[in-house]
mmCIF file of C-alpha atoms and ligand atoms in Angstrom:
data_model
loop_
_atom_site.group_PDB
_atom_site.id
_atom_site.type_symbol
_atom_site.label_atom_id
_atom_site.label_comp_id
_atom_site.label_asym_id
_atom_site.label_seq_id
_atom_site.Cartn_x
_atom_site.Cartn_y
_atom_site.Cartn_z
ATOM 1 C CA MET A 1 18.695 -8.935 -2.233
ATOM 2 C CA LYS A 2 16.109 -6.905 -0.406
ATOM 3 C CA LEU A 3 13.403 -8.495 1.766
ATOM 4 C CA LEU A 4 10.898 -7.216 -0.815
ATOM 5 C CA THR A 5 12.371 -9.694 -3.283
ATOM 6 C CA HIS A 6 12.267 -12.524 -0.770
ATOM 7 C CA ASN A 7 8.499 -11.923 -0.600
ATOM 8 C CA MET A 8 8.271 -12.648 -4.344
ATOM 9 C CA LEU A 9 10.400 -15.791 -4.544
ATOM 10 C CA SER A 10 9.469 -19.439 -4.265
ATOM 11 C CA SER A 11 11.092 -22.778 -4.990
ATOM 12 C CA LYS A 12 8.032 -24.116 -6.794
ATOM 13 C CA CYS A 13 10.254 -24.236 -9.880
ATOM 14 C CA LEU A 14 11.817 -27.406 -8.387
ATOM 15 C CA LYS A 15 10.086 -30.598 -9.424
ATOM 16 C CA ASN A 16 7.939 -32.240 -6.732
ATOM 17 C CA VAL A 17 7.704 -29.021 -4.721
ATOM 18 C CA ASN A 18 4.091 -27.988 -4.054
ATOM 19 C CA VAL A 19 4.267 -24.501 -2.627
ATOM 20 C CA GLY A 20 7.928 -23.749 -1.900
ATOM 21 C CA TYR A 21 6.988 -20.600 -0.045
ATOM 22 C CA PRO A 22 8.231 -18.740 1.869
ATOM 23 C CA LEU A 23 11.890 -19.591 1.434
ATOM 24 C CA SER A 24 13.888 -19.349 4.608
ATOM 25 C CA ILE A 25 16.838 -16.981 4.722
ATOM 26 C CA LYS A 26 20.324 -17.715 6.036
ATOM 27 C CA VAL A 27 22.326 -14.530 6.409
ATOM 28 C CA GLU A 28 26.104 -14.368 6.197
ATOM 29 C CA GLU A 29 26.436 -10.695 5.385
ATOM 30 C CA MET A 30 23.772 -8.029 5.558
ATOM 31 C CA ILE A 31 23.869 -4.267 5.070
ATOM 32 C CA THR A 32 21.415 -1.481 5.698
ATOM 33 C CA SER A 33 21.204 1.367 3.231
ATOM 34 C CA VAL A 34 19.120 4.506 3.040
ATOM 35 C CA VAL A 35 16.351 4.684 0.424
ATOM 36 C CA ASP A 36 14.082 7.735 0.014
ATOM 37 C CA PHE A 37 10.811 7.249 1.862
ATOM 38 C CA ASN A 38 7.624 7.726 -0.143
ATOM 39 C CA PRO A 39 4.541 6.902 1.986
ATOM 40 C CA GLU A 40 2.046 6.639 -0.917
ATOM 41 C CA PHE A 41 4.351 4.277 -2.758
ATOM 42 C CA ILE A 42 4.789 1.988 0.255
ATOM 43 C CA ALA A 43 1.012 2.020 0.778
ATOM 44 C CA ARG A 44 0.608 0.792 -2.822
ATOM 45 C CA ILE A 45 3.065 -2.063 -2.256
ATOM 46 C CA ILE A 46 1.601 -3.358 1.023
ATOM 47 C CA PRO A 47 -1.575 -4.966 -0.451
ATOM 48 C CA LYS A 48 0.662 -6.997 -2.790
ATOM 49 C CA LEU A 49 2.712 -8.482 0.041
ATOM 50 C CA GLU A 50 2.386 -11.782 1.872
ATOM 51 C CA TRP A 51 2.499 -10.421 5.392
ATOM 52 C CA ASN A 52 3.404 -13.727 7.050
ATOM 53 C CA ALA A 53 6.324 -14.254 4.697
ATOM 54 C CA LEU A 54 7.572 -10.757 5.456
ATOM 55 C CA LYS A 55 7.242 -11.399 9.199
ATOM 56 C CA GLN A 56 9.201 -14.611 8.841
ATOM 57 C CA ALA A 57 11.917 -12.891 6.804
ATOM 58 C CA VAL A 58 12.257 -10.061 9.303
ATOM 59 C CA ASN A 59 12.496 -12.592 12.103
ATOM 60 C CA GLU A 60 15.172 -14.612 10.286
ATOM 61 C CA VAL A 61 17.366 -11.596 9.702
ATOM 62 C CA GLY A 62 17.070 -10.724 13.387
ATOM 63 C CA LYS A 63 14.894 -7.590 13.219
ATOM 64 C CA ASP A 64 11.741 -9.117 14.658
ATOM 65 C CA SER A 65 10.623 -6.338 16.953
ATOM 66 C CA CYS A 66 9.960 -3.886 14.118
ATOM 67 C CA LEU A 67 6.660 -5.176 12.697
ATOM 68 C CA PRO A 68 3.225 -5.997 14.202
ATOM 69 C CA ASN A 69 2.014 -9.599 13.869
ATOM 70 C CA ASN A 70 -0.842 -8.649 11.612
ATOM 71 C CA LEU A 71 -1.241 -6.025 8.973
ATOM 72 C CA ILE A 72 -2.958 -3.083 10.651
ATOM 73 C CA GLU A 73 -6.106 -1.425 9.312
ATOM 74 C CA ASN A 74 -5.897 2.018 7.731
ATOM 75 C CA PHE A 75 -2.183 1.605 7.243
ATOM 76 C CA GLU A 76 -2.285 4.274 4.508
ATOM 77 C CA ASN A 77 -2.482 6.961 7.156
ATOM 78 C CA ASP A 78 -0.070 5.530 9.661
ATOM 79 C CA GLU A 79 3.219 7.121 8.732
ATOM 80 C CA ASP A 80 5.076 5.368 11.519
ATOM 81 C CA PHE A 81 3.953 1.963 10.315
ATOM 82 C CA LEU A 82 4.694 2.812 6.664
ATOM 83 C CA LYS A 83 8.214 3.877 7.653
ATOM 84 C CA LYS A 84 8.820 0.550 9.352
ATOM 85 C CA VAL A 85 7.595 -1.378 6.326
ATOM 86 C CA HIS A 86 9.697 0.853 4.059
ATOM 87 C CA HIS A 87 12.747 0.056 6.145
ATOM 88 C CA VAL A 88 12.350 -3.722 6.180
ATOM 89 C CA LEU A 89 11.306 -3.982 2.534
ATOM 90 C CA LEU A 90 13.769 -1.661 0.874
ATOM 91 C CA GLU A 91 16.629 -0.807 3.198
ATOM 92 C CA ILE A 92 17.789 -4.196 4.467
ATOM 93 C CA GLU A 93 19.965 -6.060 1.958
ATOM 94 C CA ILE A 94 21.288 -9.590 2.130
ATOM 95 C CA VAL A 95 24.706 -9.452 0.461
ATOM 96 C CA ASN A 96 25.805 -13.021 1.111
ATOM 97 C CA GLY A 97 23.935 -16.031 2.425
ATOM 98 C CA CYS A 98 21.309 -18.318 0.997
ATOM 99 C CA LEU A 99 17.626 -19.034 0.520
ATOM 100 C CA VAL A 100 16.372 -22.472 1.510
ATOM 101 C CA CYS A 101 13.418 -24.396 0.062
ATOM 102 C CA PRO A 102 10.997 -25.189 2.921
ATOM 103 C CA GLU A 103 10.063 -28.567 1.434
ATOM 104 C CA THR A 104 13.314 -30.055 0.131
ATOM 105 C CA GLY A 105 16.025 -28.105 1.937
ATOM 106 C CA ARG A 106 17.606 -27.227 -1.434
ATOM 107 C CA SER A 107 19.638 -24.107 -0.901
ATOM 108 C CA PHE A 108 19.992 -21.206 -3.346
ATOM 109 C CA PRO A 109 23.148 -19.170 -2.750
ATOM 110 C CA ILE A 110 23.129 -15.378 -2.561
ATOM 111 C CA ASN A 111 26.428 -13.806 -3.617
ATOM 112 C CA ASN A 112 27.106 -10.087 -4.059
ATOM 113 C CA GLY A 113 23.421 -9.493 -3.373
ATOM 114 C CA ILE A 114 22.341 -11.765 -6.248
ATOM 115 C CA PRO A 115 20.325 -14.925 -5.510
ATOM 116 C CA ASN A 116 21.200 -17.812 -7.806
ATOM 117 C CA MET A 117 17.973 -19.622 -8.717
ATOM 118 C CA LEU A 118 19.470 -21.646 -11.591
ATOM 119 C CA LEU A 119 18.464 -25.302 -11.472
ATOM 120 C CA ASN A 120 20.215 -28.422 -12.681
ATOM 121 C CA GLU A 121 18.506 -30.330 -15.470
ATOM 122 C CA ASP A 122 17.429 -33.137 -13.138
ATOM 123 C CA GLU A 123 15.728 -30.681 -10.770
ATOM 124 C CA VAL A 124 13.123 -29.371 -13.240
ATOM 125 C CA MET B 15 10.376 13.491 -23.375
ATOM 126 C CA LYS B 16 13.755 12.377 -24.622
ATOM 127 C CA LEU B 17 15.035 9.460 -22.575
ATOM 128 C CA ALA B 18 18.716 9.687 -21.796
ATOM 129 C CA THR B 19 20.777 6.539 -22.410
ATOM 130 C CA PRO B 20 22.045 5.282 -19.071
ATOM 131 C CA THR B 21 25.762 5.371 -18.371
ATOM 132 C CA TYR B 22 27.490 1.982 -18.503
ATOM 133 C CA ASP B 23 30.969 0.539 -18.467
ATOM 134 C CA LEU B 24 31.489 -3.077 -19.488
ATOM 135 C CA LYS B 25 35.284 -3.250 -19.528
ATOM 136 C CA ASN B 26 35.346 -5.637 -16.560
ATOM 137 C CA TYR B 27 32.502 -7.757 -17.923
ATOM 138 C CA SER B 28 33.848 -9.435 -21.041
ATOM 139 C CA SER B 29 31.068 -12.024 -21.460
ATOM 140 C CA VAL B 30 28.276 -9.420 -21.359
ATOM 141 C CA TYR B 31 26.341 -8.187 -24.396
ATOM 142 C CA GLU B 32 27.335 -4.646 -25.381
ATOM 143 C CA PRO B 33 24.227 -2.487 -26.030
ATOM 144 C CA ARG B 34 23.608 -2.186 -29.757
ATOM 145 C CA GLU B 35 20.822 -1.522 -32.300
ATOM 146 C CA ASP B 36 18.375 -4.001 -30.780
ATOM 147 C CA THR B 37 18.942 -2.545 -27.311
ATOM 148 C CA PHE B 38 18.448 0.979 -28.638
ATOM 149 C CA LEU B 39 15.293 0.042 -30.527
ATOM 150 C CA LEU B 40 13.765 -1.180 -27.254
ATOM 151 C CA LEU B 41 14.863 2.027 -25.537
ATOM 152 C CA ASP B 42 13.193 3.997 -28.338
ATOM 153 C CA ALA B 43 10.033 1.912 -27.921
ATOM 154 C CA LEU B 44 9.905 2.772 -24.215
ATOM 155 C CA GLU B 45 10.344 6.409 -25.064
ATOM 156 C CA LEU B 46 7.509 6.159 -27.564
ATOM 157 C CA GLU B 47 5.321 4.525 -24.900
ATOM 158 C CA ASN B 48 6.378 6.949 -22.192
ATOM 159 C CA VAL B 49 2.995 8.629 -21.683
ATOM 160 C CA TYR B 50 1.072 5.361 -21.914
ATOM 161 C CA LEU B 51 3.402 3.760 -19.383
ATOM 162 C CA LYS B 52 3.177 6.669 -16.984
ATOM 163 C CA ASN B 53 -0.615 6.268 -16.992
ATOM 164 C CA LEU B 54 -0.302 2.529 -16.498
ATOM 165 C CA LYS B 55 1.701 3.156 -13.301
ATOM 166 C CA PRO B 56 3.358 -0.253 -13.166
ATOM 167 C CA LEU B 57 4.375 -1.257 -9.661
ATOM 168 C CA PHE B 58 6.586 -4.245 -10.510
ATOM 169 C CA ALA B 59 8.785 -4.120 -13.629
ATOM 170 C CA LEU B 60 10.986 -6.952 -14.857
ATOM 171 C CA GLU B 61 13.602 -7.146 -17.559
ATOM 172 C CA ILE B 62 14.547 -10.690 -18.519
ATOM 173 C CA GLY B 63 18.059 -11.103 -19.931
ATOM 174 C CA SER B 64 19.162 -7.670 -18.783
ATOM 175 C CA GLY B 65 22.786 -8.030 -19.964
ATOM 176 C CA SER B 66 24.458 -4.663 -19.347
ATOM 177 C CA GLY B 67 21.372 -3.449 -17.459
ATOM 178 C CA VAL B 68 20.932 -0.396 -19.669
ATOM 179 C CA ILE B 69 17.228 -0.969 -20.366
ATOM 180 C CA ILE B 70 16.057 -1.637 -16.815
ATOM 181 C CA SER B 71 18.082 1.355 -15.592
ATOM 182 C CA SER B 72 16.523 3.597 -18.215
ATOM 183 C CA LEU B 73 13.064 2.671 -16.908
ATOM 184 C CA SER B 74 13.964 4.456 -13.714
ATOM 185 C CA PHE B 75 14.260 7.638 -15.791
ATOM 186 C CA ILE B 76 10.557 7.236 -16.657
ATOM 187 C CA PHE B 77 9.074 6.145 -13.323
ATOM 188 C CA GLU B 78 11.798 7.345 -10.954
ATOM 189 C CA GLU B 79 11.208 5.895 -7.499
ATOM 190 C CA LYS B 80 7.566 5.012 -8.087
ATOM 191 C CA CYS B 81 8.210 1.552 -9.463
ATOM 192 C CA LEU B 82 10.115 -1.523 -8.274
ATOM 193 C CA TYR B 83 12.734 -2.741 -10.731
ATOM 194 C CA PHE B 84 13.787 -6.357 -11.200
ATOM 195 C CA ALA B 85 16.176 -7.989 -13.667
ATOM 196 C CA THR B 86 17.240 -11.538 -14.430
ATOM 197 C CA ASP B 87 19.985 -13.024 -16.537
ATOM 198 C CA ILE B 88 21.177 -16.575 -17.031
ATOM 199 C CA ASN B 89 24.775 -15.297 -17.229
ATOM 200 C CA PRO B 90 26.136 -14.475 -13.738
ATOM 201 C CA GLU B 91 28.497 -11.846 -15.131
ATOM 202 C CA ALA B 92 25.544 -10.061 -16.769
ATOM 203 C CA CYS B 93 23.841 -9.972 -13.356
ATOM 204 C CA LEU B 94 26.884 -8.201 -11.913
ATOM 205 C CA ALA B 95 27.026 -5.827 -14.887
ATOM 206 C CA THR B 96 23.343 -4.982 -14.401
ATOM 207 C CA LEU B 97 23.904 -4.135 -10.734
ATOM 208 C CA ASN B 98 26.886 -2.021 -11.683
ATOM 209 C CA THR B 99 24.983 -0.090 -14.360
ATOM 210 C CA ALA B 100 22.059 0.405 -11.976
ATOM 211 C CA SER B 101 24.342 1.879 -9.380
ATOM 212 C CA LEU B 102 26.122 4.130 -11.928
ATOM 213 C CA ASN B 103 22.657 5.536 -12.711
ATOM 214 C CA LYS B 104 21.522 5.703 -9.083
ATOM 215 C CA CYS B 105 18.744 3.246 -9.745
ATOM 216 C CA ASN B 106 17.672 0.409 -7.408
ATOM 217 C CA VAL B 107 17.436 -2.855 -9.312
ATOM 218 C CA GLU B 108 16.967 -6.279 -7.740
ATOM 219 C CA VAL B 109 18.831 -8.887 -9.773
ATOM 220 C CA LEU B 110 18.347 -12.645 -9.965
ATOM 221 C CA ASN B 111 20.637 -15.121 -11.685
ATOM 222 C CA THR B 112 18.091 -17.426 -13.242
ATOM 223 C CA ASP B 113 16.531 -18.926 -16.353
ATOM 224 C CA LEU B 114 13.890 -16.463 -17.646
ATOM 225 C CA SER B 115 11.752 -15.674 -14.564
ATOM 226 C CA SER B 116 12.197 -18.964 -12.733
ATOM 227 C CA GLY B 117 11.939 -18.460 -8.955
ATOM 228 C CA PHE B 118 9.439 -15.610 -9.032
ATOM 229 C CA ILE B 119 5.884 -16.254 -7.843
ATOM 230 C CA ASN B 120 3.183 -15.950 -10.519
ATOM 231 C CA GLY B 121 1.303 -12.951 -11.794
ATOM 232 C CA ILE B 122 3.186 -10.033 -10.303
ATOM 233 C CA PHE B 123 4.790 -8.128 -13.149
ATOM 234 C CA ASP B 124 2.922 -5.184 -14.673
ATOM 235 C CA LEU B 125 5.723 -4.411 -17.097
ATOM 236 C CA LEU B 126 7.987 -6.957 -18.748
ATOM 237 C CA ILE B 127 10.786 -6.406 -21.239
ATOM 238 C CA PHE B 128 12.837 -8.990 -23.101
ATOM 239 C CA ASN B 129 15.491 -8.622 -25.772
ATOM 240 C CA PRO B 130 16.061 -12.346 -26.287
ATOM 241 C CA PRO B 131 18.756 -14.290 -28.108
ATOM 242 C CA TYR B 132 17.038 -14.169 -31.524
ATOM 243 C CA VAL B 133 19.653 -15.067 -34.155
ATOM 244 C CA ILE B 134 19.035 -18.230 -36.188
ATOM 245 C CA THR B 135 21.743 -20.732 -35.227
ATOM 246 C CA GLU B 136 22.337 -24.405 -34.550
ATOM 247 C CA SER B 137 20.675 -25.368 -31.257
ATOM 248 C CA GLU B 138 24.035 -26.223 -29.660
ATOM 249 C CA GLU B 139 25.452 -22.694 -30.179
ATOM 250 C CA TYR B 140 23.541 -21.455 -27.143
ATOM 251 C CA TYR B 141 25.319 -23.849 -24.803
ATOM 252 C CA THR B 142 28.943 -23.329 -25.845
ATOM 253 C CA GLN B 143 29.943 -20.201 -23.908
ATOM 254 C CA ALA B 144 28.315 -17.506 -21.792
ATOM 255 C CA ILE B 145 28.348 -14.762 -24.453
ATOM 256 C CA ASN B 146 26.606 -17.044 -26.969
ATOM 257 C CA LYS B 147 23.525 -17.031 -24.736
ATOM 258 C CA SER B 148 23.050 -13.390 -25.670
ATOM 259 C CA TRP B 149 22.395 -14.083 -29.343
ATOM 260 C CA ALA B 150 22.128 -17.784 -30.246
ATOM 261 C CA GLY B 151 18.410 -18.401 -30.748
ATOM 262 C CA GLY B 152 18.593 -21.898 -32.272
ATOM 263 C CA ASN B 153 15.997 -23.069 -34.759
ATOM 264 C CA GLN B 154 14.364 -20.021 -36.447
ATOM 265 C CA GLY B 155 15.901 -17.992 -33.596
ATOM 266 C CA ARG B 156 12.866 -19.084 -31.610
ATOM 267 C CA GLU B 157 14.101 -21.579 -29.006
ATOM 268 C CA VAL B 158 14.405 -19.209 -26.028
ATOM 269 C CA ILE B 159 11.602 -16.986 -27.371
ATOM 270 C CA ASP B 160 9.123 -19.882 -27.478
ATOM 271 C CA LYS B 161 10.042 -21.030 -23.994
ATOM 272 C CA PHE B 162 9.499 -17.453 -22.833
ATOM 273 C CA LEU B 163 6.124 -17.133 -24.590
ATOM 274 C CA ARG B 164 4.841 -20.264 -22.866
ATOM 275 C CA LYS B 165 5.638 -18.655 -19.521
ATOM 276 C CA LEU B 166 4.041 -15.276 -20.324
ATOM 277 C CA PRO B 167 0.633 -16.057 -18.766
ATOM 278 C CA GLU B 168 2.275 -16.801 -15.434
ATOM 279 C CA ILE B 169 4.751 -13.906 -15.457
ATOM 280 C CA LEU B 170 2.390 -11.040 -16.258
ATOM 281 C CA SER B 171 -0.127 -9.545 -13.852
ATOM 282 C CA LYS B 172 -3.701 -9.160 -15.133
ATOM 283 C CA ARG B 173 -2.960 -5.698 -16.494
ATOM 284 C CA GLY B 174 0.626 -6.585 -17.416
ATOM 285 C CA ILE B 175 2.285 -5.384 -20.634
ATOM 286 C CA CYS B 176 5.221 -7.002 -22.384
ATOM 287 C CA TYR B 177 7.649 -5.489 -24.892
ATOM 288 C CA LEU B 178 9.513 -8.139 -26.851
ATOM 289 C CA LEU B 179 12.247 -7.605 -29.402
ATOM 290 C CA LEU B 180 12.002 -9.809 -32.495
ATOM 291 C CA LEU B 181 13.644 -10.321 -35.841
ATOM 292 C CA LYS B 182 11.672 -10.614 -39.063
ATOM 293 C CA ALA B 183 13.118 -14.104 -39.494
ATOM 294 C CA ASN B 184 11.545 -15.166 -36.174
ATOM 295 C CA ASP B 185 8.186 -15.118 -38.039
ATOM 296 C CA LEU B 186 6.180 -12.298 -36.480
ATOM 297 C CA GLN B 187 2.839 -13.660 -37.656
ATOM 298 C CA ASP B 188 3.515 -16.971 -36.004
ATOM 299 C CA VAL B 189 4.619 -15.307 -32.736
ATOM 300 C CA SER B 190 1.422 -13.313 -32.847
ATOM 301 C CA ASN B 191 -0.618 -16.523 -33.315
ATOM 302 C CA VAL B 192 1.173 -18.223 -30.440
ATOM 303 C CA VAL B 193 0.466 -15.380 -28.000
ATOM 304 C CA GLY B 194 -3.087 -15.131 -29.357
ATOM 305 C CA LYS B 195 -3.699 -18.750 -28.362
ATOM 306 C CA LEU B 196 -2.452 -17.866 -24.888
ATOM 307 C CA GLY B 197 -5.106 -15.154 -24.683
ATOM 308 C CA PHE B 198 -3.001 -12.094 -25.518
ATOM 309 C CA LYS B 199 -3.237 -9.314 -28.076
ATOM 310 C CA SER B 200 -0.092 -8.237 -29.877
ATOM 311 C CA LYS B 201 0.969 -5.339 -32.003
ATOM 312 C CA ILE B 202 4.192 -4.188 -33.664
ATOM 313 C CA ILE B 203 4.920 -0.710 -32.320
ATOM 314 C CA LEU B 204 8.337 -0.032 -33.827
ATOM 315 C CA GLU B 205 10.606 -1.471 -36.487
ATOM 316 C CA ARG B 206 14.028 -0.701 -37.888
ATOM 317 C CA LYS B 207 16.064 -2.081 -40.742
ATOM 318 C CA ILE B 208 19.784 -2.202 -40.079
ATOM 319 C CA ILE B 209 22.534 -3.901 -42.048
ATOM 320 C CA GLY B 210 21.743 -7.603 -42.069
ATOM 321 C CA GLU B 211 18.833 -7.433 -39.604
ATOM 322 C CA TYR B 212 15.218 -6.281 -39.646
ATOM 323 C CA LEU B 213 14.219 -5.597 -36.029
ATOM 324 C CA PHE B 214 10.765 -5.224 -34.471
ATOM 325 C CA VAL B 215 9.323 -4.423 -31.063
ATOM 326 C CA MET B 216 6.116 -6.314 -30.283
ATOM 327 C CA LYS B 217 3.798 -5.097 -27.551
ATOM 328 C CA ILE B 218 1.793 -7.873 -25.900
ATOM 329 C CA ASN B 219 -1.056 -7.593 -23.378
ATOM 330 C CA ARG B 220 -4.348 -9.212 -22.377
HETATM 331 C C1 LIG C 312 20.362 -9.872 -26.862
HETATM 332 S S1 LIG C 312 21.017 -9.893 -25.209
HETATM 333 C C2 LIG C 312 20.208 -8.467 -24.541
HETATM 334 C C3 LIG C 312 20.967 -7.812 -23.395
HETATM 335 C C4 LIG C 312 20.351 -6.488 -22.941
HETATM 336 N N1 LIG C 312 19.010 -6.662 -22.453
HETATM 337 C C5 LIG C 312 20.320 -5.513 -24.084
HETATM 338 O O1 LIG C 312 19.243 -5.263 -24.630
HETATM 339 O O2 LIG C 312 21.381 -5.019 -24.456
HETATM 340 C C6 LIG C 312 20.156 -11.277 -24.463
HETATM 341 C C7 LIG C 312 20.413 -11.467 -22.953
HETATM 342 O O3 LIG C 312 19.583 -12.536 -22.477
HETATM 343 C C8 LIG C 312 20.319 -13.382 -21.626
HETATM 344 N N2 LIG C 312 19.669 -14.691 -21.666
HETATM 345 C C9 LIG C 312 19.724 -15.633 -22.639
HETATM 346 N N3 LIG C 312 18.971 -16.692 -22.329
HETATM 347 C C10 LIG C 312 18.399 -16.421 -21.129
HETATM 348 C C11 LIG C 312 17.516 -17.139 -20.266
HETATM 349 N N4 LIG C 312 17.051 -18.345 -20.603
HETATM 350 N N5 LIG C 312 17.156 -16.566 -19.099
HETATM 351 C C12 LIG C 312 17.611 -15.325 -18.755
HETATM 352 N N6 LIG C 312 18.455 -14.615 -19.524
HETATM 353 C C13 LIG C 312 18.841 -15.151 -20.702
HETATM 354 C C14 LIG C 312 21.727 -13.329 -22.179
HETATM 355 O O4 LIG C 312 22.684 -13.722 -21.219
HETATM 356 C C15 LIG C 312 21.835 -11.858 -22.590
HETATM 357 O O5 LIG C 312 22.288 -11.060 -21.520
#
């Protein structure tokens, strides 16, 4: 699971959970891979992101120093910034660990890079 | 453009649906829609029930690295098979083991594809073993389909497009009415009669 995906997941699917976002990440195994960098593409993704959730994720996987606290202006033209976002979004992968619901503490395991978001009948 | 069929190898994934006519009809539909889809420039694409992962991987032949690919399956082995097929085809796919799109935040997907379990069966068939979830559709073959349709408004982005595989026996007119009530247009864009099944691809958007 890439940090991009973390940005798109919530535990609102659990009954009695209001927001369920962002999930916190517990890492057991993480890898870094190389993905081709396309600045225009990253610039298209950035407006769709929840910046605070990304910051939190980056912090939880121990890479905090790489991103500014707030989304910068004119990021489209800042290649350095786009490269950093590219790296955290697409190149960091959680192979094993879990995602934890911020409201209930329910944990969703990640195995072989695949988060398991299946719920039991009494949780929906 | 002729879309190549992605490479796959399911010998280590015995509970995963082998691509067959329904899979290939959806692949043909994507090929037919190739130019339209390129203009749409979807940013987030999701295949629900990706099974072998052949369809979501083939999307990367259309959009290359200009789209983000996601897949879900309720069967954990299908999730692994999808990752394997993606990597055989050098495609980056993010996979979630979940029921339909449960876990994703609302309104993000610009492109959505689903080849659901559509065969008319007893309701219980679906729950007996993992492979049955690939075909057992319960009453009128519509049990998973109807659950999916109810979720459509929250899965699709404003400009989102969905391609759904259906069987004649699923009652196309009724499916069309159901999505109409949810505020969507629908259109059959491809159909094929094979032995014992009459298959359709429905395109759904706002
Ligand atoms: C007809 S097969 C299609 C597989 C593949 N997409 C293809 O076209 O060859 C249906 C797939 O949907 C999955 N599935 C069934 N019910 C599901 C659900 N509620 N949520 C997610 N996936 C589901 C099955 O495990 C199976 O992989």
